[in-house]
Amino acid sequence: MRSRLLTAALVIAVSCLSGGFVAPAALGSANQVSMIQDSVQMLDAPPQTMSTFRALGVRTVRIIVVWAQVAPSAEASKAPRGFNATDPSSYPAGNWAPYDQMIELAHQNGLGVDLTLSGGAPRWAEGPGIPPAARDNQFWAWRPSAPAFGQFVRAAGERYSGTYVPPGQTTPLPRVNFWAVWNEPNFGEDLGPQAINGSTVSVAPEMYRALAGQMWSGLLATGHGHDTILIGETAPQGLSGAANRTHPQGLPGDFGQTKPLQFLRTLYCLDSNHRELRGRAAAAVGCPTTAAGSRSFRRQNPVLFEASGFADHPYEFGNLPPTIETSTDPDIATFPRIPTLERELDRIQRIYGSAKHFAIFNTEYGYITHPPNRPNYVSPATAAYYINWAEYLSWKQPRIASTMQYLLYDP
């Protein structure tokens, strides 16, 4: 999500700050990270926003770096002649500037940074057949080139290595040691198409597998091998359905959402019964077609087995508290379903002989409120109660590695 949720708890805390009180840090386990994201506020008023984050007890700020906003000639069909995509100085300095400032301010305020490298993609790094909806939106990515993304990752990894001094400056930029691969890859507006052939073939997981692999390689090549590196960043719900008059592509089609656990199984080359894909079904989604190929899958995709954790955006839609989920769909990943997500991840790891138990990072969460929005949303007081409740439940589950507040103010 790019702009949806009010942070009722933080609005209350901000009002306390204006009255001269400092809000305490959120309660959590010793290793749990308190996170926040509000790109609009950070861009509009960076110093004030970072100061507010610090006063609210935040420990880590999530920043999404939009590839197309950093890349040169992002709307051109070809990259500029002589452009070295692995060299941070080959990118326009002004394109890096907002991110440099946010990272430096976070460092000055004693805050960590979770840097999510994501689309949209520059036009010259996208595949053929771009629909008008994706062509006209810099936040969308259509069949992005994984190797080109890997080059961008290397540039970002070097820039934020802690040793890189930008041209014209005398001191290095701060080091970033917390990274995530792509925002909501199971949402077609972030990574499209999600599915083809009447939505019978889920192609976004294959693209994400390649993007994640390139990010892993790029970060390791620039000295970030011991950093926190997350995969996932999945939206919590999704749709599936055959093609019809209303949805001629079926669902999710180009720009809908794939259910996160369905996305996860295809990412790991498994069918709905957790059997390794074979033959044409495997080839259609970039997976090994034979048992011998599957035996090499873990070695060939280290990021899927060695990443630091799995990031989820466990929003509760319908103004529900964090303990209630009215949907019976087994493939969603809302807050009450985090234990189901954990079991699914563990089962997949075991299939490939891995004992990995991914930590679950909540990297987007919150509630829309009334006021200022429509009356069908919860009140700020109710939202604050739900958010605090979710933090308490997270504290009780040691496998949940972070609590998250998405946005300072309602969009």
CSV table of C-alpha atoms in Angstrom, one decimal, residues 5-404:
chain,number,residue,atom,x,y,z
A,5,LEU,CA,-3.9,4.2,6.8
A,6,LEU,CA,-4.2,6.6,9.7
A,7,THR,CA,-1.9,6.1,12.7
A,8,ALA,CA,-4.4,6.7,15.4
A,9,ALA,CA,-2.0,5.7,18.2
A,10,LEU,CA,0.6,8.1,16.8
A,11,VAL,CA,-1.8,10.9,16.4
A,12,ILE,CA,-2.7,10.6,20.1
A,13,ALA,CA,1.0,10.5,20.9
A,14,VAL,CA,1.6,13.6,18.8
A,15,SER,CA,-1.1,15.4,20.7
A,16,CYS,CA,0.7,14.4,23.9
A,17,LEU,CA,4.0,15.8,22.5
A,18,SER,CA,2.3,19.1,21.7
A,19,GLY,CA,1.2,19.3,25.3
A,20,GLY,CA,4.8,18.8,26.5
A,21,PHE,CA,4.7,15.0,27.2
A,22,VAL,CA,7.0,12.5,25.5
A,23,ALA,CA,5.4,9.3,24.4
A,24,PRO,CA,7.2,6.2,25.7
A,25,ALA,CA,8.6,3.6,23.4
A,26,ALA,CA,6.3,0.8,22.4
A,27,LEU,CA,6.3,-2.3,24.6
A,28,GLY,CA,8.0,-5.3,23.0
A,29,SER,CA,10.4,-8.1,23.5
A,30,ALA,CA,14.1,-7.4,23.9
A,31,ASN,CA,14.8,-8.0,20.2
A,32,GLN,CA,11.6,-6.7,18.7
A,33,VAL,CA,11.9,-3.7,16.4
A,34,SER,CA,9.4,-0.8,16.4
A,35,MET,CA,9.1,0.5,12.9
A,36,ILE,CA,7.3,3.4,11.1
A,37,GLN,CA,6.8,4.5,7.5
A,38,ASP,CA,5.5,7.8,6.1
A,39,SER,CA,7.2,8.7,2.8
A,40,VAL,CA,5.1,11.8,2.2
A,41,GLN,CA,5.9,13.3,5.6
A,42,MET,CA,9.6,12.4,5.3
A,43,LEU,CA,9.8,14.1,1.9
A,44,ASP,CA,7.7,17.2,2.9
A,45,ALA,CA,9.3,17.9,6.2
A,46,PRO,CA,12.3,15.6,6.8
A,47,PRO,CA,13.9,17.1,10.0
A,48,GLN,CA,10.6,17.6,11.8
A,49,THR,CA,9.3,14.1,10.8
A,50,MET,CA,12.5,12.3,11.9
A,51,SER,CA,12.4,14.2,15.2
A,52,THR,CA,8.8,13.2,15.7
A,53,PHE,CA,9.6,9.5,15.0
A,54,ARG,CA,12.4,9.6,17.6
A,55,ALA,CA,10.1,11.2,20.2
A,56,LEU,CA,7.5,8.5,19.6
A,57,GLY,CA,10.0,5.8,20.4
A,58,VAL,CA,10.5,4.4,16.9
A,59,ARG,CA,13.7,2.4,16.4
A,60,THR,CA,13.6,1.9,12.6
A,61,VAL,CA,12.3,3.9,9.7
A,62,ARG,CA,11.1,2.1,6.6
A,63,ILE,CA,12.0,3.8,3.4
A,64,ILE,CA,11.0,2.6,-0.1
A,65,VAL,CA,13.6,3.5,-2.7
A,66,VAL,CA,11.7,3.7,-6.0
A,67,TRP,CA,14.1,2.4,-8.7
A,68,ALA,CA,12.4,4.6,-11.4
A,69,GLN,CA,12.9,7.7,-9.3
A,70,VAL,CA,16.6,7.2,-9.0
A,71,ALA,CA,17.4,5.8,-12.5
A,72,PRO,CA,18.4,8.3,-15.3
A,73,SER,CA,16.0,8.7,-18.3
A,74,ALA,CA,13.4,6.6,-16.6
A,75,GLU,CA,10.8,7.2,-19.3
A,76,ALA,CA,13.1,6.4,-22.2
A,77,SER,CA,13.1,3.1,-24.0
A,78,LYS,CA,16.9,2.8,-23.7
A,79,ALA,CA,19.3,3.6,-20.9
A,80,PRO,CA,21.6,6.5,-21.5
A,81,ARG,CA,24.7,5.8,-23.5
A,82,GLY,CA,27.7,5.2,-21.2
A,83,PHE,CA,25.5,4.6,-18.1
A,84,ASN,CA,27.2,2.3,-15.6
A,85,ALA,CA,24.2,1.0,-13.6
A,86,THR,CA,26.4,-0.5,-10.8
A,87,ASP,CA,28.2,2.9,-10.1
A,88,PRO,CA,26.2,5.1,-7.8
A,89,SER,CA,27.9,8.2,-9.2
A,90,SER,CA,26.5,7.3,-12.7
A,91,TYR,CA,23.0,8.2,-11.5
A,92,PRO,CA,21.8,11.8,-11.3
A,93,ALA,CA,22.9,13.2,-7.8
A,94,GLY,CA,19.6,14.9,-7.4
A,95,ASN,CA,17.8,11.6,-7.8
A,96,TRP,CA,19.6,10.1,-4.8
A,97,ALA,CA,19.3,13.3,-2.8
A,98,PRO,CA,15.9,12.7,-1.0
A,99,TYR,CA,17.0,9.2,0.1
A,100,ASP,CA,20.5,10.5,1.2
A,101,GLN,CA,18.8,13.1,3.3
A,102,MET,CA,16.3,10.7,4.9
A,103,ILE,CA,19.1,8.2,5.7
A,104,GLU,CA,21.4,10.9,7.1
A,105,LEU,CA,18.6,12.4,9.3
A,106,ALA,CA,17.7,8.9,10.6
A,107,HIS,CA,21.3,8.4,11.5
A,108,GLN,CA,21.5,11.8,13.3
A,109,ASN,CA,18.4,10.9,15.3
A,110,GLY,CA,19.8,7.5,16.3
A,111,LEU,CA,17.2,5.6,14.1
A,112,GLY,CA,17.9,2.5,12.0
A,113,VAL,CA,16.7,2.4,8.4
A,114,ASP,CA,14.9,-0.5,6.6
A,115,LEU,CA,15.6,0.2,2.9
A,116,THR,CA,13.2,-1.5,0.6
A,117,LEU,CA,14.5,-1.4,-3.0
A,118,SER,CA,11.4,-1.6,-5.2
A,119,GLY,CA,9.7,-0.6,-8.4
A,120,GLY,CA,8.4,1.1,-10.4
A,121,ALA,CA,11.1,0.3,-12.9
A,122,PRO,CA,12.6,2.6,-15.5
A,123,ARG,CA,11.0,2.0,-18.9
A,124,TRP,CA,14.3,0.8,-20.4
A,125,ALA,CA,14.3,-2.0,-17.8
A,126,GLU,CA,10.7,-3.2,-18.4
A,127,GLY,CA,9.5,-6.0,-20.7
A,128,PRO,CA,7.4,-5.7,-23.8
A,129,GLY,CA,3.7,-5.2,-24.0
A,130,ILE,CA,3.3,-2.6,-21.3
A,131,PRO,CA,-0.4,-1.7,-20.8
A,132,PRO,CA,-1.3,2.0,-20.7
A,133,ALA,CA,-2.0,1.8,-16.9
A,134,ALA,CA,1.6,0.7,-16.2
A,135,ARG,CA,3.1,3.0,-18.8
A,136,ASP,CA,1.7,6.1,-17.2
A,137,ASN,CA,2.6,5.4,-13.6
A,138,GLN,CA,6.2,5.5,-12.3
A,139,PHE,CA,5.3,3.4,-9.3
A,140,TRP,CA,4.3,0.4,-11.4
A,141,ALA,CA,6.6,-2.2,-12.9
A,142,TRP,CA,5.9,-4.4,-15.9
A,143,ARG,CA,8.1,-7.5,-16.3
A,144,PRO,CA,11.1,-5.7,-14.9
A,145,SER,CA,14.6,-6.9,-15.8
A,146,ALA,CA,16.1,-8.8,-12.9
A,147,PRO,CA,19.7,-8.3,-14.1
A,148,ALA,CA,19.1,-4.6,-14.5
A,149,PHE,CA,17.6,-4.5,-11.0
A,150,GLY,CA,20.6,-6.3,-9.7
A,151,GLN,CA,22.9,-3.6,-11.1
A,152,PHE,CA,20.8,-1.0,-9.3
A,153,VAL,CA,21.0,-3.0,-6.1
A,154,ARG,CA,24.8,-2.9,-6.4
A,155,ALA,CA,24.8,0.8,-6.8
A,156,ALA,CA,22.6,1.3,-3.7
A,157,GLY,CA,24.6,-1.2,-1.7
A,158,GLU,CA,27.8,0.6,-2.5
A,159,ARG,CA,26.3,4.1,-1.8
A,160,TYR,CA,25.0,3.0,1.6
A,161,SER,CA,28.0,0.9,2.6
A,162,GLY,CA,29.3,3.4,5.1
A,163,THR,CA,32.4,4.1,3.1
A,164,TYR,CA,31.0,5.8,0.0
A,165,VAL,CA,31.8,9.5,-0.3
A,166,PRO,CA,29.6,11.2,-3.0
A,167,PRO,CA,31.3,13.4,-5.5
A,168,GLY,CA,31.8,16.9,-4.1
A,169,GLN,CA,31.5,15.8,-0.5
A,170,THR,CA,34.2,15.0,2.1
A,171,THR,CA,32.4,12.5,4.4
A,172,PRO,CA,30.8,9.1,3.6
A,173,LEU,CA,27.1,8.5,3.7
A,174,PRO,CA,25.8,6.4,6.7
A,175,ARG,CA,25.7,2.7,6.3
A,176,VAL,CA,22.4,0.9,5.9
A,177,ASN,CA,22.3,-2.6,7.3
A,178,PHE,CA,18.6,-3.5,6.9
A,179,TRP,CA,17.2,-4.3,3.5
A,180,ALA,CA,14.0,-5.7,1.8
A,181,VAL,CA,13.3,-6.9,-1.7
A,182,TRP,CA,10.5,-5.1,-3.5
A,183,ASN,CA,7.2,-3.8,-2.1
A,184,GLU,CA,4.1,-6.1,-2.4
A,185,PRO,CA,5.2,-8.3,-5.2
A,186,ASN,CA,1.9,-10.1,-5.1
A,187,PHE,CA,0.1,-6.9,-6.1
A,188,GLY,CA,0.0,-6.2,-9.8
A,189,GLU,CA,0.4,-2.5,-9.4
A,190,ASP,CA,3.8,-3.2,-7.9
A,191,LEU,CA,4.8,-6.1,-10.1
A,192,GLY,CA,2.8,-7.0,-13.2
A,193,PRO,CA,1.4,-9.0,-14.7
A,194,GLN,CA,0.4,-11.2,-11.8
A,195,ALA,CA,-1.1,-14.0,-13.9
A,196,ILE,CA,-1.6,-14.8,-17.6
A,197,ASN,CA,-3.6,-17.2,-19.8
A,198,GLY,CA,-6.9,-16.3,-18.1
A,199,SER,CA,-5.1,-16.2,-14.7
A,200,THR,CA,-4.3,-19.9,-15.0
A,201,VAL,CA,-0.5,-19.2,-14.9
A,202,SER,CA,0.9,-17.2,-12.0
A,203,VAL,CA,4.0,-15.4,-13.3
A,204,ALA,CA,4.7,-12.8,-10.7
A,205,PRO,CA,6.4,-15.3,-8.3
A,206,GLU,CA,8.9,-16.2,-11.0
A,207,MET,CA,9.7,-12.5,-11.6
A,208,TYR,CA,10.1,-12.0,-7.8
A,209,ARG,CA,12.3,-15.1,-7.5
A,210,ALA,CA,14.7,-13.5,-10.0
A,211,LEU,CA,14.5,-10.0,-8.5
A,212,ALA,CA,15.2,-11.4,-5.0
A,213,GLY,CA,18.1,-13.5,-6.2
A,214,GLN,CA,19.6,-10.4,-7.9
A,215,MET,CA,19.2,-8.4,-4.8
A,216,TRP,CA,20.8,-11.0,-2.7
A,217,SER,CA,23.8,-11.2,-5.0
A,218,GLY,CA,24.1,-7.4,-5.3
A,219,LEU,CA,24.1,-6.9,-1.5
A,220,LEU,CA,26.6,-9.7,-0.9
A,221,ALA,CA,28.9,-8.2,-3.6
A,222,THR,CA,28.9,-4.8,-1.8
A,223,GLY,CA,29.6,-6.0,1.7
A,224,HIS,CA,26.1,-6.4,3.1
A,225,GLY,CA,26.2,-10.2,3.6
A,226,HIS,CA,25.8,-9.9,7.4
A,227,ASP,CA,22.9,-7.4,7.2
A,228,THR,CA,19.3,-8.0,7.8
A,229,ILE,CA,17.8,-8.9,4.4
A,230,LEU,CA,14.0,-9.6,4.1
A,231,ILE,CA,12.0,-11.3,1.4
A,232,GLY,CA,8.2,-11.2,1.0
A,233,GLU,CA,6.7,-7.7,1.7
A,234,THR,CA,3.5,-9.3,0.7
A,235,ALA,CA,0.0,-7.7,0.6
A,236,PRO,CA,-2.3,-9.7,3.0
A,237,GLN,CA,-5.1,-10.7,0.7
A,238,GLY,CA,-5.8,-11.5,-2.9
A,239,LEU,CA,-8.3,-12.8,-5.5
A,240,SER,CA,-8.6,-15.8,-7.8
A,241,GLY,CA,-11.1,-16.5,-10.5
A,242,ALA,CA,-11.7,-17.7,-14.0
A,243,ALA,CA,-12.0,-15.3,-16.9
A,244,ASN,CA,-15.5,-13.9,-17.4
A,245,ARG,CA,-17.2,-10.8,-19.0
A,246,THR,CA,-16.4,-8.7,-16.0
A,247,HIS,CA,-12.8,-9.9,-15.7
A,248,PRO,CA,-11.7,-11.1,-19.1
A,249,GLN,CA,-8.2,-11.8,-17.8
A,250,GLY,CA,-9.5,-13.7,-14.8
A,251,LEU,CA,-8.2,-12.9,-11.3
A,252,PRO,CA,-5.7,-11.6,-10.4
A,253,GLY,CA,-4.9,-10.8,-14.0
A,254,ASP,CA,-2.5,-8.1,-14.8
A,255,PHE,CA,-3.0,-5.8,-11.8
A,256,GLY,CA,-4.9,-7.6,-9.1
A,257,GLN,CA,-3.5,-9.3,-6.0
A,258,THR,CA,-2.4,-12.9,-5.7
A,259,LYS,CA,-3.2,-14.5,-2.4
A,260,PRO,CA,0.0,-14.4,-0.4
A,261,LEU,CA,0.2,-18.1,0.4
A,262,GLN,CA,-0.5,-19.0,-3.2
A,263,PHE,CA,2.2,-16.6,-4.2
A,264,LEU,CA,4.5,-18.2,-1.7
A,265,ARG,CA,4.0,-21.8,-3.0
A,266,THR,CA,4.6,-20.8,-6.6
A,267,LEU,CA,7.7,-18.8,-5.5
A,268,TYR,CA,9.0,-22.1,-4.1
A,269,CYS,CA,7.9,-24.2,-7.1
A,270,LEU,CA,5.1,-26.1,-5.2
A,271,ASP,CA,1.5,-26.8,-6.2
A,272,SER,CA,-1.5,-26.3,-3.9
A,273,ASN,CA,-0.8,-29.7,-2.3
A,274,HIS,CA,2.8,-28.8,-1.6
A,275,ARG,CA,4.2,-31.1,-4.2
A,276,GLU,CA,7.1,-30.0,-6.4
A,277,LEU,CA,5.9,-28.8,-9.7
A,278,ARG,CA,6.8,-30.9,-12.7
A,279,GLY,CA,6.8,-30.7,-16.5
A,280,ARG,CA,4.9,-28.0,-18.3
A,281,ALA,CA,3.4,-26.6,-15.1
A,282,ALA,CA,6.9,-26.1,-13.7
A,283,ALA,CA,8.3,-24.7,-16.9
A,284,ALA,CA,5.5,-22.1,-17.2
A,285,VAL,CA,6.5,-20.5,-13.9
A,286,GLY,CA,10.3,-20.8,-14.2
A,287,CYS,CA,10.7,-23.9,-12.0
A,288,PRO,CA,12.7,-27.1,-12.3
A,289,THR,CA,10.9,-29.7,-14.4
A,290,THR,CA,12.6,-32.8,-13.0
A,291,ALA,CA,13.4,-34.2,-9.6
A,292,ALA,CA,17.1,-33.7,-10.3
A,293,GLY,CA,16.4,-30.0,-10.9
A,294,SER,CA,14.4,-29.7,-7.7
A,295,ARG,CA,17.3,-31.0,-5.7
A,296,SER,CA,19.4,-28.0,-7.0
A,297,PHE,CA,16.6,-25.5,-6.2
A,298,ARG,CA,17.8,-24.6,-2.7
A,299,ARG,CA,21.4,-24.2,-3.8
A,300,GLN,CA,20.4,-22.0,-6.8
A,301,ASN,CA,18.1,-19.8,-4.8
A,302,PRO,CA,20.0,-19.0,-1.6
A,303,VAL,CA,17.9,-15.9,-0.7
A,304,LEU,CA,14.8,-18.0,-0.4
A,305,PHE,CA,16.5,-20.1,2.3
A,306,GLU,CA,19.1,-17.8,3.9
A,307,ALA,CA,17.3,-14.5,4.1
A,308,SER,CA,16.9,-12.9,7.6
A,309,GLY,CA,13.2,-13.1,7.6
A,310,PHE,CA,9.9,-12.8,5.8
A,311,ALA,CA,8.0,-9.5,5.7
A,312,ASP,CA,4.2,-9.4,5.8
A,313,HIS,CA,1.7,-6.5,5.6
A,314,PRO,CA,-1.0,-8.0,7.8
A,315,TYR,CA,-3.6,-5.4,7.5
A,316,GLU,CA,-7.0,-6.1,8.9
A,317,PHE,CA,-9.6,-4.9,6.4
A,318,GLY,CA,-13.2,-4.2,7.5
A,319,ASN,CA,-12.2,-2.4,10.7
A,320,LEU,CA,-11.7,-5.6,12.6
A,321,PRO,CA,-9.6,-6.0,15.7
A,322,PRO,CA,-6.3,-8.0,15.4
A,323,THR,CA,-7.8,-11.2,16.7
A,324,ILE,CA,-10.7,-11.5,14.2
A,325,GLU,CA,-10.7,-12.6,10.6
A,326,THR,CA,-14.0,-13.3,9.0
A,327,SER,CA,-12.6,-14.8,5.8
A,328,THR,CA,-12.3,-18.5,5.7
A,329,ASP,CA,-9.8,-18.4,2.8
A,330,PRO,CA,-6.7,-20.4,3.9
A,331,ASP,CA,-4.3,-18.4,1.7
A,332,ILE,CA,-4.5,-14.9,3.2
A,333,ALA,CA,-2.0,-13.4,5.7
A,334,THR,CA,-3.8,-10.9,7.8
A,335,PHE,CA,-2.7,-10.4,11.4
A,336,PRO,CA,-4.8,-13.2,12.9
A,337,ARG,CA,-3.4,-15.5,10.2
A,338,ILE,CA,0.3,-14.9,11.0
A,339,PRO,CA,0.6,-18.3,12.7
A,340,THR,CA,-0.7,-19.9,9.5
A,341,LEU,CA,1.9,-18.0,7.5
A,342,GLU,CA,4.6,-19.3,9.9
A,343,ARG,CA,3.5,-22.9,9.4
A,344,GLU,CA,3.4,-22.5,5.7
A,345,LEU,CA,6.9,-21.1,5.6
A,346,ASP,CA,8.2,-23.9,7.8
A,347,ARG,CA,6.5,-26.6,5.8
A,348,ILE,CA,8.1,-25.2,2.6
A,349,GLN,CA,11.5,-25.1,4.1
A,350,ARG,CA,11.2,-28.7,5.3
A,351,ILE,CA,10.3,-29.9,1.8
A,352,TYR,CA,13.7,-28.7,0.6
A,353,GLY,CA,15.6,-30.1,3.6
A,354,SER,CA,16.0,-26.8,5.4
A,355,ALA,CA,15.4,-26.3,9.1
A,356,LYS,CA,15.0,-22.5,8.7
A,357,HIS,CA,12.3,-20.8,10.7
A,358,PHE,CA,11.9,-17.3,9.2
A,359,ALA,CA,11.3,-14.5,11.6
A,360,ILE,CA,8.1,-12.6,10.6
A,361,PHE,CA,8.6,-8.9,10.2
A,362,ASN,CA,5.4,-6.8,10.2
A,363,THR,CA,6.5,-4.0,7.9
A,364,GLU,CA,3.1,-2.3,7.1
A,365,TYR,CA,0.1,-2.1,9.5
A,366,GLY,CA,-2.5,0.3,10.8
A,367,TYR,CA,-6.1,1.5,10.6
A,368,ILE,CA,-8.0,4.2,8.7
A,369,THR,CA,-10.1,6.3,11.1
A,370,HIS,CA,-13.2,8.5,11.2
A,371,PRO,CA,-12.6,11.4,11.5
A,372,PRO,CA,-11.2,12.6,9.1
A,373,ASN,CA,-12.4,9.9,6.7
A,374,ARG,CA,-15.8,8.3,6.1
A,375,PRO,CA,-18.0,7.2,9.0
A,376,ASN,CA,-17.6,3.5,8.2
A,377,TYR,CA,-14.1,3.6,9.6
A,378,VAL,CA,-13.2,3.2,13.3
A,379,SER,CA,-12.7,6.1,15.6
A,380,PRO,CA,-9.2,7.2,16.5
A,381,ALA,CA,-9.6,5.9,20.0
A,382,THR,CA,-10.7,2.5,18.7
A,383,ALA,CA,-7.9,2.4,16.2
A,384,ALA,CA,-5.4,3.2,19.0
A,385,TYR,CA,-6.8,0.4,21.1
A,386,TYR,CA,-6.5,-2.1,18.2
A,387,ILE,CA,-2.9,-1.0,17.4
A,388,ASN,CA,-1.9,-1.4,21.0
A,389,TRP,CA,-3.6,-4.7,21.1
A,390,ALA,CA,-1.7,-5.9,18.1
A,391,GLU,CA,1.6,-4.7,19.6
A,392,TYR,CA,0.8,-6.7,22.8
A,393,LEU,CA,0.0,-9.8,20.7
A,394,SER,CA,3.2,-9.4,18.8
A,395,TRP,CA,5.1,-9.1,22.0
A,396,LYS,CA,3.7,-12.5,23.1
A,397,GLN,CA,4.9,-14.1,19.9
A,398,PRO,CA,8.7,-14.1,19.9
A,399,ARG,CA,8.8,-15.1,16.2
A,400,ILE,CA,7.3,-11.7,15.2
A,401,ALA,CA,10.4,-9.6,14.9
A,402,SER,CA,8.8,-6.1,14.5
A,403,THR,CA,5.8,-3.9,15.2
A,404,MET,CA,4.8,-1.4,12.6
